[in-house]
Amino acid sequence: MNIFKNKLTLTGMIIILVLVGTAIFAPMLVPHNPNEQCLNQALKGPCLEYPCGTDEFGRCIFSRIIFGARISLEIGIAVTAVSAAVGIALGLAAGFYGGAVDEIIMRIVDIFLAFPGLILALVVAGLLGPGILNVMVALALVGWMGYARVVRGTVLAEKEREFIETARSLGANDLYIMFRHLLPNVIAPVIIMASVGIGYAILASAGLSFLGLGAQPPTAVWGSMLSDGKSYLQTAPHLTIFPGLAILITVLAFNFLGDGLRDLLDPRLKRQSVE
Amino acid sequence: MALLSIRNLTTVFNCQEGMVKACNNVSLDINQGQTLGLIGETGCGKSVLGLSILKLLPVNAVSSGQIIYNNQDLLALSVKEMCQVRGSEIGFLPQSPATALNPVLRIGEQLTEGLQLHQGMVKEKARVIAMDMLKSLGLKDCDKRAADYPHQLSGGMKQRVVAAMSITGQPSLLIADEPTKGLDAVNRAQVIDLLRQLTIKTKASLLLITHDLKVAVALCDEIAVMYSGEIVEKGSADQVLNNPLHPYTQGLVASLPERGLFPIPGYSPSLLDDIPGCRFYSRCPIRNENCKHQPVINREVNGVHVRCLYVDQSGGTQQRIYGRGFQSEAV
């Protein structure tokens, strides 16, 4: 497998695997109950008992980060998967059929793009009420347009190529051509977008959580930990540093993976010797 | 009974500039096992004719007339029925193998597509058949090559893969659209050989679209000459090329390097123009006032169909006039 040759990709994959493992086995890994308050231990710096210190309620930040990985990954992956799937399907249809179909789909995209993403997500999440699932719905609703646009643009160029005609001459129907021939040709930019998208979804969900629309306290979410800790930035910076690092590492890891996957999926970029 | 008979096919493209008549009242017959060559210069509507048969033209193209294949009119078929005809009944060998393969799918996957689409074959079985096909077309290390992407193959290999793809559905008619375009002499010979093998192996009829007269001579039983959207001459390959009747065909033959490389003066008329008389009028050496206005009908002379008012039975003299005229001009 080529993917293991690239060190950065490998690093990204290892980090993501560790993250996923952490998320799955969170209850076994945490030294403390993430929601248990020990007010006499509040705002302690990192020490042996609390590897990342404690927050203003005396909760173990390390444990909360570990539990936060669950929700963050869930939101990031689910939101990106749904918005990419919707965006790809609509983008393929718009680019492939053109004409009225294209016009209608792209005008809907324009309408959605006319609203600032986070504000629209706020409105939707506000309408649906607080909760993790509603945040996911809201973020997916504002995240699919980019995919649709990129896919449509690429399809417009790719569908004119001769191999599409060849596929038709072999008796392939529209759906087959779209998903079998066009999709692999347009997937590379989508993968790069999606890798960044996971990070963005994690950040955006943190923003919504901060405004009280995401996971409700005391559920541990990296974003809200960051927001909560910012009032103690000068006296206890570890409240923000560690959740921030968690977000940073996660987003970086997905970026590395995205780059590696692009190289793997697009044979035109392969530098493989031809015997 | 002909395998494919085209009757009065007219294909028009609706463009901003007007109606482009790429095929005008074309009638052709291809019999079982026969090779028909369709020759003509660039932009005369050869490829459009080929694509019209398969209904692969863009949406702004409108075809009228009849294309009867095995007693069914292809123009009347639905999209779904047409998908069944393509590949399994009528195969298509695309122009350039370099761009006809999907760059991001492996050769093996693309080869088995036809079989999987038409016969609902499982992947493994389709693969075995596809590999046999490749092997019989003379590609070495088939199993290894099947795992390669198109960019890893040489031009000749791609040509073989594309050829194999076009016959996986065992079509009884194969349309080859300028298969020798842009190839050097060695590769061209290989492609001719490949096409010969294909027709022998599958016993399929072949509609060979080409502007290369030598390829046509090497492969075809019959030849139809197309000019500006019309068939101007149609007959056995031997007769048409050795004793051309239509002034345009004579011009084509005279433009061969070994015949002195004499070009036909002028340009072919725009397909947008509606010309009442002969479309070759502006370039014709034997033209006359009648040609300009009088509609030209097909006439049969010695078993050859010609669309010219003043066909001379002895094409020889005209040809010489043609050649000499330009020689003196060149000097």
mmCIF file with all atom_site columns, C-alpha atoms in Angstrom, chain A residues 75-256:
data_model
loop_
_atom_site.group_PDB
_atom_site.id
_atom_site.type_symbol
_atom_site.label_atom_id
_atom_site.label_alt_id
_atom_site.label_comp_id
_atom_site.label_asym_id
_atom_site.label_entity_id
_atom_site.label_seq_id
_atom_site.pdbx_PDB_ins_code
_atom_site.Cartn_x
_atom_site.Cartn_y
_atom_site.Cartn_z
_atom_site.occupancy
_atom_site.B_iso_or_equiv
_atom_site.pdbx_formal_charge
_atom_site.auth_seq_id
_atom_site.auth_comp_id
_atom_site.auth_asym_id
_atom_site.auth_atom_id
_atom_site.pdbx_PDB_model_num
ATOM 1   C CA . ILE A 1 75  ? -20.013 15.423 14.923  1.00 0.00 ? 75  ILE A CA 1
ATOM 2   C CA . GLY A 1 76  ? -17.084 15.979 12.589  1.00 0.00 ? 76  GLY A CA 1
ATOM 3   C CA . ILE A 1 77  ? -17.446 12.722 10.706  1.00 0.00 ? 77  ILE A CA 1
ATOM 4   C CA . ALA A 1 78  ? -21.242 12.601 10.599  1.00 0.00 ? 78  ALA A CA 1
ATOM 5   C CA . VAL A 1 79  ? -21.621 16.183 9.456   1.00 0.00 ? 79  VAL A CA 1
ATOM 6   C CA . THR A 1 80  ? -18.962 15.844 6.787   1.00 0.00 ? 80  THR A CA 1
ATOM 7   C CA . ALA A 1 81  ? -20.284 12.516 5.539   1.00 0.00 ? 81  ALA A CA 1
ATOM 8   C CA . VAL A 1 82  ? -23.832 13.809 5.209   1.00 0.00 ? 82  VAL A CA 1
ATOM 9   C CA . SER A 1 83  ? -22.906 17.119 3.612   1.00 0.00 ? 83  SER A CA 1
ATOM 10  C CA . ALA A 1 84  ? -20.429 15.484 1.228   1.00 0.00 ? 84  ALA A CA 1
ATOM 11  C CA . ALA A 1 85  ? -22.954 12.827 0.200   1.00 0.00 ? 85  ALA A CA 1
ATOM 12  C CA . VAL A 1 86  ? -25.662 15.402 -0.434  1.00 0.00 ? 86  VAL A CA 1
ATOM 13  C CA . GLY A 1 87  ? -23.249 17.764 -2.178  1.00 0.00 ? 87  GLY A CA 1
ATOM 14  C CA . ILE A 1 88  ? -21.798 15.039 -4.405  1.00 0.00 ? 88  ILE A CA 1
ATOM 15  C CA . ALA A 1 89  ? -25.195 13.703 -5.453  1.00 0.00 ? 89  ALA A CA 1
ATOM 16  C CA . LEU A 1 90  ? -26.595 17.138 -6.274  1.00 0.00 ? 90  LEU A CA 1
ATOM 17  C CA . GLY A 1 91  ? -23.361 18.326 -7.884  1.00 0.00 ? 91  GLY A CA 1
ATOM 18  C CA . LEU A 1 92  ? -23.204 15.243 -10.105 1.00 0.00 ? 92  LEU A CA 1
ATOM 19  C CA . ALA A 1 93  ? -26.814 15.663 -11.175 1.00 0.00 ? 93  ALA A CA 1
ATOM 20  C CA . ALA A 1 94  ? -26.386 19.387 -11.836 1.00 0.00 ? 94  ALA A CA 1
ATOM 21  C CA . GLY A 1 95  ? -23.184 19.012 -13.821 1.00 0.00 ? 95  GLY A CA 1
ATOM 22  C CA . PHE A 1 96  ? -24.249 15.922 -15.727 1.00 0.00 ? 96  PHE A CA 1
ATOM 23  C CA . TYR A 1 97  ? -27.757 16.880 -16.786 1.00 0.00 ? 97  TYR A CA 1
ATOM 24  C CA . GLY A 1 98  ? -27.163 20.606 -17.135 1.00 0.00 ? 98  GLY A CA 1
ATOM 25  C CA . GLY A 1 99  ? -30.037 22.794 -18.281 1.00 0.00 ? 99  GLY A CA 1
ATOM 26  C CA . ALA A 1 100 ? -32.988 23.193 -15.957 1.00 0.00 ? 100 ALA A CA 1
ATOM 27  C CA . VAL A 1 101 ? -31.734 20.637 -13.426 1.00 0.00 ? 101 VAL A CA 1
ATOM 28  C CA . ASP A 1 102 ? -28.435 22.472 -13.155 1.00 0.00 ? 102 ASP A CA 1
ATOM 29  C CA . GLU A 1 103 ? -30.161 25.825 -12.928 1.00 0.00 ? 103 GLU A CA 1
ATOM 30  C CA . ILE A 1 104 ? -32.496 24.764 -10.118 1.00 0.00 ? 104 ILE A CA 1
ATOM 31  C CA . ILE A 1 105 ? -29.851 23.014 -8.042  1.00 0.00 ? 105 ILE A CA 1
ATOM 32  C CA . MET A 1 106 ? -27.294 25.779 -8.388  1.00 0.00 ? 106 MET A CA 1
ATOM 33  C CA . ARG A 1 107 ? -29.817 28.486 -7.496  1.00 0.00 ? 107 ARG A CA 1
ATOM 34  C CA . ILE A 1 108 ? -30.651 26.564 -4.333  1.00 0.00 ? 108 ILE A CA 1
ATOM 35  C CA . VAL A 1 109 ? -26.922 26.444 -3.631  1.00 0.00 ? 109 VAL A CA 1
ATOM 36  C CA . ASP A 1 110 ? -26.729 30.198 -4.189  1.00 0.00 ? 110 ASP A CA 1
ATOM 37  C CA . ILE A 1 111 ? -29.576 30.804 -1.760  1.00 0.00 ? 111 ILE A CA 1
ATOM 38  C CA . PHE A 1 112 ? -27.860 28.747 0.903   1.00 0.00 ? 112 PHE A CA 1
ATOM 39  C CA . LEU A 1 113 ? -24.538 30.438 0.243   1.00 0.00 ? 113 LEU A CA 1
ATOM 40  C CA . ALA A 1 114 ? -26.136 33.862 0.553   1.00 0.00 ? 114 ALA A CA 1
ATOM 41  C CA . PHE A 1 115 ? -26.492 33.317 4.309   1.00 0.00 ? 115 PHE A CA 1
ATOM 42  C CA . PRO A 1 116 ? -23.404 33.334 6.501   1.00 0.00 ? 116 PRO A CA 1
ATOM 43  C CA . GLY A 1 117 ? -22.893 29.663 7.339   1.00 0.00 ? 117 GLY A CA 1
ATOM 44  C CA . LEU A 1 118 ? -22.665 29.861 11.071  1.00 0.00 ? 118 LEU A CA 1
ATOM 45  C CA . ILE A 1 119 ? -25.612 32.259 11.363  1.00 0.00 ? 119 ILE A CA 1
ATOM 46  C CA . LEU A 1 120 ? -27.777 29.927 9.293   1.00 0.00 ? 120 LEU A CA 1
ATOM 47  C CA . ALA A 1 121 ? -26.646 27.003 11.415  1.00 0.00 ? 121 ALA A CA 1
ATOM 48  C CA . LEU A 1 122 ? -27.554 29.070 14.476  1.00 0.00 ? 122 LEU A CA 1
ATOM 49  C CA . VAL A 1 123 ? -31.042 29.695 13.141  1.00 0.00 ? 123 VAL A CA 1
ATOM 50  C CA . VAL A 1 124 ? -31.576 26.059 12.281  1.00 0.00 ? 124 VAL A CA 1
ATOM 51  C CA . ALA A 1 125 ? -30.180 24.839 15.580  1.00 0.00 ? 125 ALA A CA 1
ATOM 52  C CA . GLY A 1 126 ? -32.272 27.457 17.346  1.00 0.00 ? 126 GLY A CA 1
ATOM 53  C CA . LEU A 1 127 ? -35.402 26.277 15.559  1.00 0.00 ? 127 LEU A CA 1
ATOM 54  C CA . LEU A 1 128 ? -34.707 22.618 16.243  1.00 0.00 ? 128 LEU A CA 1
ATOM 55  C CA . GLY A 1 129 ? -33.712 23.240 19.817  1.00 0.00 ? 129 GLY A CA 1
ATOM 56  C CA . PRO A 1 130 ? -30.436 22.433 21.587  1.00 0.00 ? 130 PRO A CA 1
ATOM 57  C CA . GLY A 1 131 ? -28.848 19.010 21.301  1.00 0.00 ? 131 GLY A CA 1
ATOM 58  C CA . ILE A 1 132 ? -25.998 17.263 19.525  1.00 0.00 ? 132 ILE A CA 1
ATOM 59  C CA . LEU A 1 133 ? -28.160 15.730 16.803  1.00 0.00 ? 133 LEU A CA 1
ATOM 60  C CA . ASN A 1 134 ? -29.704 19.102 15.976  1.00 0.00 ? 134 ASN A CA 1
ATOM 61  C CA . VAL A 1 135 ? -26.276 20.664 15.742  1.00 0.00 ? 135 VAL A CA 1
ATOM 62  C CA . MET A 1 136 ? -25.287 17.963 13.278  1.00 0.00 ? 136 MET A CA 1
ATOM 63  C CA . VAL A 1 137 ? -28.385 18.598 11.171  1.00 0.00 ? 137 VAL A CA 1
ATOM 64  C CA . ALA A 1 138 ? -27.743 22.331 11.218  1.00 0.00 ? 138 ALA A CA 1
ATOM 65  C CA . LEU A 1 139 ? -24.097 22.008 10.238  1.00 0.00 ? 139 LEU A CA 1
ATOM 66  C CA . ALA A 1 140 ? -24.810 19.490 7.485   1.00 0.00 ? 140 ALA A CA 1
ATOM 67  C CA . LEU A 1 141 ? -27.446 21.833 6.115   1.00 0.00 ? 141 LEU A CA 1
ATOM 68  C CA . VAL A 1 142 ? -24.957 24.667 5.751   1.00 0.00 ? 142 VAL A CA 1
ATOM 69  C CA . GLY A 1 143 ? -21.994 22.533 4.672   1.00 0.00 ? 143 GLY A CA 1
ATOM 70  C CA . TRP A 1 144 ? -23.093 20.744 1.503   1.00 0.00 ? 144 TRP A CA 1
ATOM 71  C CA . MET A 1 145 ? -22.992 23.640 -0.978  1.00 0.00 ? 145 MET A CA 1
ATOM 72  C CA . GLY A 1 146 ? -19.228 23.720 -1.300  1.00 0.00 ? 146 GLY A CA 1
ATOM 73  C CA . TYR A 1 147 ? -19.146 20.060 -2.287  1.00 0.00 ? 147 TYR A CA 1
ATOM 74  C CA . ALA A 1 148 ? -21.962 20.532 -4.783  1.00 0.00 ? 148 ALA A CA 1
ATOM 75  C CA . ARG A 1 149 ? -20.158 23.425 -6.441  1.00 0.00 ? 149 ARG A CA 1
ATOM 76  C CA . VAL A 1 150 ? -16.800 21.732 -6.662  1.00 0.00 ? 150 VAL A CA 1
ATOM 77  C CA . VAL A 1 151 ? -18.310 18.482 -7.949  1.00 0.00 ? 151 VAL A CA 1
ATOM 78  C CA . ARG A 1 152 ? -20.457 20.278 -10.518 1.00 0.00 ? 152 ARG A CA 1
ATOM 79  C CA . GLY A 1 153 ? -17.520 22.276 -11.814 1.00 0.00 ? 153 GLY A CA 1
ATOM 80  C CA . THR A 1 154 ? -15.349 19.215 -12.205 1.00 0.00 ? 154 THR A CA 1
ATOM 81  C CA . VAL A 1 155 ? -18.156 17.197 -13.770 1.00 0.00 ? 155 VAL A CA 1
ATOM 82  C CA . LEU A 1 156 ? -18.732 19.908 -16.371 1.00 0.00 ? 156 LEU A CA 1
ATOM 83  C CA . ALA A 1 157 ? -15.181 19.430 -17.567 1.00 0.00 ? 157 ALA A CA 1
ATOM 84  C CA . GLU A 1 158 ? -15.014 15.665 -17.171 1.00 0.00 ? 158 GLU A CA 1
ATOM 85  C CA . LYS A 1 159 ? -18.291 14.781 -18.839 1.00 0.00 ? 159 LYS A CA 1
ATOM 86  C CA . GLU A 1 160 ? -17.051 16.113 -22.167 1.00 0.00 ? 160 GLU A CA 1
ATOM 87  C CA . ARG A 1 161 ? -14.144 13.732 -22.185 1.00 0.00 ? 161 ARG A CA 1
ATOM 88  C CA . GLU A 1 162 ? -14.083 10.893 -24.602 1.00 0.00 ? 162 GLU A CA 1
ATOM 89  C CA . PHE A 1 163 ? -14.173 8.056  -22.129 1.00 0.00 ? 163 PHE A CA 1
ATOM 90  C CA . ILE A 1 164 ? -17.678 9.079  -21.168 1.00 0.00 ? 164 ILE A CA 1
ATOM 91  C CA . GLU A 1 165 ? -18.716 8.574  -24.770 1.00 0.00 ? 165 GLU A CA 1
ATOM 92  C CA . THR A 1 166 ? -16.909 5.251  -24.773 1.00 0.00 ? 166 THR A CA 1
ATOM 93  C CA . ALA A 1 167 ? -18.821 4.187  -21.690 1.00 0.00 ? 167 ALA A CA 1
ATOM 94  C CA . ARG A 1 168 ? -22.051 5.186  -23.396 1.00 0.00 ? 168 ARG A CA 1
ATOM 95  C CA . SER A 1 169 ? -21.118 3.262  -26.497 1.00 0.00 ? 169 SER A CA 1
ATOM 96  C CA . LEU A 1 170 ? -20.722 0.210  -24.273 1.00 0.00 ? 170 LEU A CA 1
ATOM 97  C CA . GLY A 1 171 ? -24.321 0.631  -23.171 1.00 0.00 ? 171 GLY A CA 1
ATOM 98  C CA . ALA A 1 172 ? -23.899 2.394  -19.836 1.00 0.00 ? 172 ALA A CA 1
ATOM 99  C CA . ASN A 1 173 ? -26.854 4.428  -18.564 1.00 0.00 ? 173 ASN A CA 1
ATOM 100 C CA . ASP A 1 174 ? -26.745 7.829  -16.881 1.00 0.00 ? 174 ASP A CA 1
ATOM 101 C CA . LEU A 1 175 ? -26.527 6.621  -13.304 1.00 0.00 ? 175 LEU A CA 1
ATOM 102 C CA . TYR A 1 176 ? -23.766 4.180  -14.129 1.00 0.00 ? 176 TYR A CA 1
ATOM 103 C CA . ILE A 1 177 ? -21.742 6.848  -15.883 1.00 0.00 ? 177 ILE A CA 1
ATOM 104 C CA . MET A 1 178 ? -22.235 9.332  -13.079 1.00 0.00 ? 178 MET A CA 1
ATOM 105 C CA . PHE A 1 179 ? -21.235 7.097  -10.238 1.00 0.00 ? 179 PHE A CA 1
ATOM 106 C CA . ARG A 1 180 ? -18.793 4.761  -11.894 1.00 0.00 ? 180 ARG A CA 1
ATOM 107 C CA . HIS A 1 181 ? -16.985 7.016  -14.339 1.00 0.00 ? 181 HIS A CA 1
ATOM 108 C CA . LEU A 1 182 ? -17.464 10.582 -13.199 1.00 0.00 ? 182 LEU A CA 1
ATOM 109 C CA . LEU A 1 183 ? -17.359 10.113 -9.442  1.00 0.00 ? 183 LEU A CA 1
ATOM 110 C CA . PRO A 1 184 ? -13.812 8.671  -9.288  1.00 0.00 ? 184 PRO A CA 1
ATOM 111 C CA . ASN A 1 185 ? -12.668 11.566 -11.454 1.00 0.00 ? 185 ASN A CA 1
ATOM 112 C CA . VAL A 1 186 ? -14.153 14.240 -9.224  1.00 0.00 ? 186 VAL A CA 1
ATOM 113 C CA . ILE A 1 187 ? -13.531 12.666 -5.850  1.00 0.00 ? 187 ILE A CA 1
ATOM 114 C CA . ALA A 1 188 ? -10.013 14.030 -5.275  1.00 0.00 ? 188 ALA A CA 1
ATOM 115 C CA . PRO A 1 189 ? -10.989 17.627 -4.459  1.00 0.00 ? 189 PRO A CA 1
ATOM 116 C CA . VAL A 1 190 ? -13.922 16.340 -2.403  1.00 0.00 ? 190 VAL A CA 1
ATOM 117 C CA . ILE A 1 191 ? -11.583 14.316 -0.224  1.00 0.00 ? 191 ILE A CA 1
ATOM 118 C CA . ILE A 1 192 ? -9.388  17.306 0.439   1.00 0.00 ? 192 ILE A CA 1
ATOM 119 C CA . MET A 1 193 ? -12.454 19.411 1.216   1.00 0.00 ? 193 MET A CA 1
ATOM 120 C CA . ALA A 1 194 ? -13.838 16.715 3.488   1.00 0.00 ? 194 ALA A CA 1
ATOM 121 C CA . SER A 1 195 ? -10.618 16.402 5.468   1.00 0.00 ? 195 SER A CA 1
ATOM 122 C CA . VAL A 1 196 ? -10.697 20.110 6.172   1.00 0.00 ? 196 VAL A CA 1
ATOM 123 C CA . GLY A 1 197 ? -14.452 19.881 6.605   1.00 0.00 ? 197 GLY A CA 1
ATOM 124 C CA . ILE A 1 198 ? -14.173 17.498 9.538   1.00 0.00 ? 198 ILE A CA 1
ATOM 125 C CA . GLY A 1 199 ? -11.999 20.007 11.335  1.00 0.00 ? 199 GLY A CA 1
ATOM 126 C CA . TYR A 1 200 ? -14.355 22.825 10.425  1.00 0.00 ? 200 TYR A CA 1
ATOM 127 C CA . ALA A 1 201 ? -17.361 20.873 11.659  1.00 0.00 ? 201 ALA A CA 1
ATOM 128 C CA . ILE A 1 202 ? -15.633 20.259 14.971  1.00 0.00 ? 202 ILE A CA 1
ATOM 129 C CA . LEU A 1 203 ? -14.869 23.967 15.304  1.00 0.00 ? 203 LEU A CA 1
ATOM 130 C CA . ALA A 1 204 ? -18.353 25.041 14.249  1.00 0.00 ? 204 ALA A CA 1
ATOM 131 C CA . SER A 1 205 ? -19.982 22.634 16.664  1.00 0.00 ? 205 SER A CA 1
ATOM 132 C CA . ALA A 1 206 ? -17.808 24.151 19.380  1.00 0.00 ? 206 ALA A CA 1
ATOM 133 C CA . GLY A 1 207 ? -19.093 27.581 18.417  1.00 0.00 ? 207 GLY A CA 1
ATOM 134 C CA . LEU A 1 208 ? -22.684 26.422 18.633  1.00 0.00 ? 208 LEU A CA 1
ATOM 135 C CA . SER A 1 209 ? -21.966 24.718 21.950  1.00 0.00 ? 209 SER A CA 1
ATOM 136 C CA . PHE A 1 210 ? -20.542 27.960 23.258  1.00 0.00 ? 210 PHE A CA 1
ATOM 137 C CA . LEU A 1 211 ? -23.816 29.670 22.445  1.00 0.00 ? 211 LEU A CA 1
ATOM 138 C CA . GLY A 1 212 ? -25.700 26.995 24.322  1.00 0.00 ? 212 GLY A CA 1
ATOM 139 C CA . LEU A 1 213 ? -27.073 25.192 21.278  1.00 0.00 ? 213 LEU A CA 1
ATOM 140 C CA . GLY A 1 214 ? -24.852 22.129 21.193  1.00 0.00 ? 214 GLY A CA 1
ATOM 141 C CA . ALA A 1 215 ? -24.212 19.524 23.823  1.00 0.00 ? 215 ALA A CA 1
ATOM 142 C CA . GLN A 1 216 ? -25.664 20.660 27.109  1.00 0.00 ? 216 GLN A CA 1
ATOM 143 C CA . PRO A 1 217 ? -23.476 20.984 30.206  1.00 0.00 ? 217 PRO A CA 1
ATOM 144 C CA . PRO A 1 218 ? -22.020 19.047 31.841  1.00 0.00 ? 218 PRO A CA 1
ATOM 145 C CA . THR A 1 219 ? -21.270 17.016 28.675  1.00 0.00 ? 219 THR A CA 1
ATOM 146 C CA . ALA A 1 220 ? -17.625 17.432 27.807  1.00 0.00 ? 220 ALA A CA 1
ATOM 147 C CA . VAL A 1 221 ? -17.005 19.023 24.379  1.00 0.00 ? 221 VAL A CA 1
ATOM 148 C CA . TRP A 1 222 ? -13.649 20.461 23.341  1.00 0.00 ? 222 TRP A CA 1
ATOM 149 C CA . GLY A 1 223 ? -15.141 23.625 21.942  1.00 0.00 ? 223 GLY A CA 1
ATOM 150 C CA . SER A 1 224 ? -17.130 24.536 25.017  1.00 0.00 ? 224 SER A CA 1
ATOM 151 C CA . MET A 1 225 ? -14.170 23.668 27.245  1.00 0.00 ? 225 MET A CA 1
ATOM 152 C CA . LEU A 1 226 ? -12.189 26.184 25.223  1.00 0.00 ? 226 LEU A CA 1
ATOM 153 C CA . SER A 1 227 ? -14.882 28.810 25.555  1.00 0.00 ? 227 SER A CA 1
ATOM 154 C CA . ASP A 1 228 ? -15.406 28.175 29.251  1.00 0.00 ? 228 ASP A CA 1
ATOM 155 C CA . GLY A 1 229 ? -11.699 28.393 29.935  1.00 0.00 ? 229 GLY A CA 1
ATOM 156 C CA . LYS A 1 230 ? -11.164 31.696 28.194  1.00 0.00 ? 230 LYS A CA 1
ATOM 157 C CA . SER A 1 231 ? -12.178 33.714 31.270  1.00 0.00 ? 231 SER A CA 1
ATOM 158 C CA . TYR A 1 232 ? -9.238  32.079 33.079  1.00 0.00 ? 232 TYR A CA 1
ATOM 159 C CA . LEU A 1 233 ? -6.793  32.586 30.236  1.00 0.00 ? 233 LEU A CA 1
ATOM 160 C CA . GLN A 1 234 ? -4.458  34.753 32.322  1.00 0.00 ? 234 GLN A CA 1
ATOM 161 C CA . THR A 1 235 ? -4.571  32.844 35.580  1.00 0.00 ? 235 THR A CA 1
ATOM 162 C CA . ALA A 1 236 ? -4.982  29.240 34.384  1.00 0.00 ? 236 ALA A CA 1
ATOM 163 C CA . PRO A 1 237 ? -4.024  28.936 30.686  1.00 0.00 ? 237 PRO A CA 1
ATOM 164 C CA . HIS A 1 238 ? -4.056  25.129 30.807  1.00 0.00 ? 238 HIS A CA 1
ATOM 165 C CA . LEU A 1 239 ? -7.875  25.297 30.708  1.00 0.00 ? 239 LEU A CA 1
ATOM 166 C CA . THR A 1 240 ? -7.676  26.449 27.108  1.00 0.00 ? 240 THR A CA 1
ATOM 167 C CA . ILE A 1 241 ? -4.298  25.099 26.010  1.00 0.00 ? 241 ILE A CA 1
ATOM 168 C CA . PHE A 1 242 ? -5.115  21.406 26.309  1.00 0.00 ? 242 PHE A CA 1
ATOM 169 C CA . PRO A 1 243 ? -8.531  21.361 24.581  1.00 0.00 ? 243 PRO A CA 1
ATOM 170 C CA . GLY A 1 244 ? -7.047  23.697 21.986  1.00 0.00 ? 244 GLY A CA 1
ATOM 171 C CA . LEU A 1 245 ? -4.185  21.291 21.393  1.00 0.00 ? 245 LEU A CA 1
ATOM 172 C CA . ALA A 1 246 ? -6.658  18.455 21.052  1.00 0.00 ? 246 ALA A CA 1
ATOM 173 C CA . ILE A 1 247 ? -8.532  20.343 18.340  1.00 0.00 ? 247 ILE A CA 1
ATOM 174 C CA . LEU A 1 248 ? -5.314  21.371 16.620  1.00 0.00 ? 248 LEU A CA 1
ATOM 175 C CA . ILE A 1 249 ? -3.900  17.860 16.529  1.00 0.00 ? 249 ILE A CA 1
ATOM 176 C CA . THR A 1 250 ? -7.172  16.378 15.339  1.00 0.00 ? 250 THR A CA 1
ATOM 177 C CA . VAL A 1 251 ? -7.627  18.863 12.507  1.00 0.00 ? 251 VAL A CA 1
ATOM 178 C CA . LEU A 1 252 ? -3.993  18.493 11.475  1.00 0.00 ? 252 LEU A CA 1
ATOM 179 C CA . ALA A 1 253 ? -4.271  14.724 11.453  1.00 0.00 ? 253 ALA A CA 1
ATOM 180 C CA . PHE A 1 254 ? -7.299  14.845 9.173   1.00 0.00 ? 254 PHE A CA 1
ATOM 181 C CA . ASN A 1 255 ? -5.463  17.204 6.857   1.00 0.00 ? 255 ASN A CA 1
ATOM 182 C CA . PHE A 1 256 ? -2.493  14.864 6.605   1.00 0.00 ? 256 PHE A CA 1
#
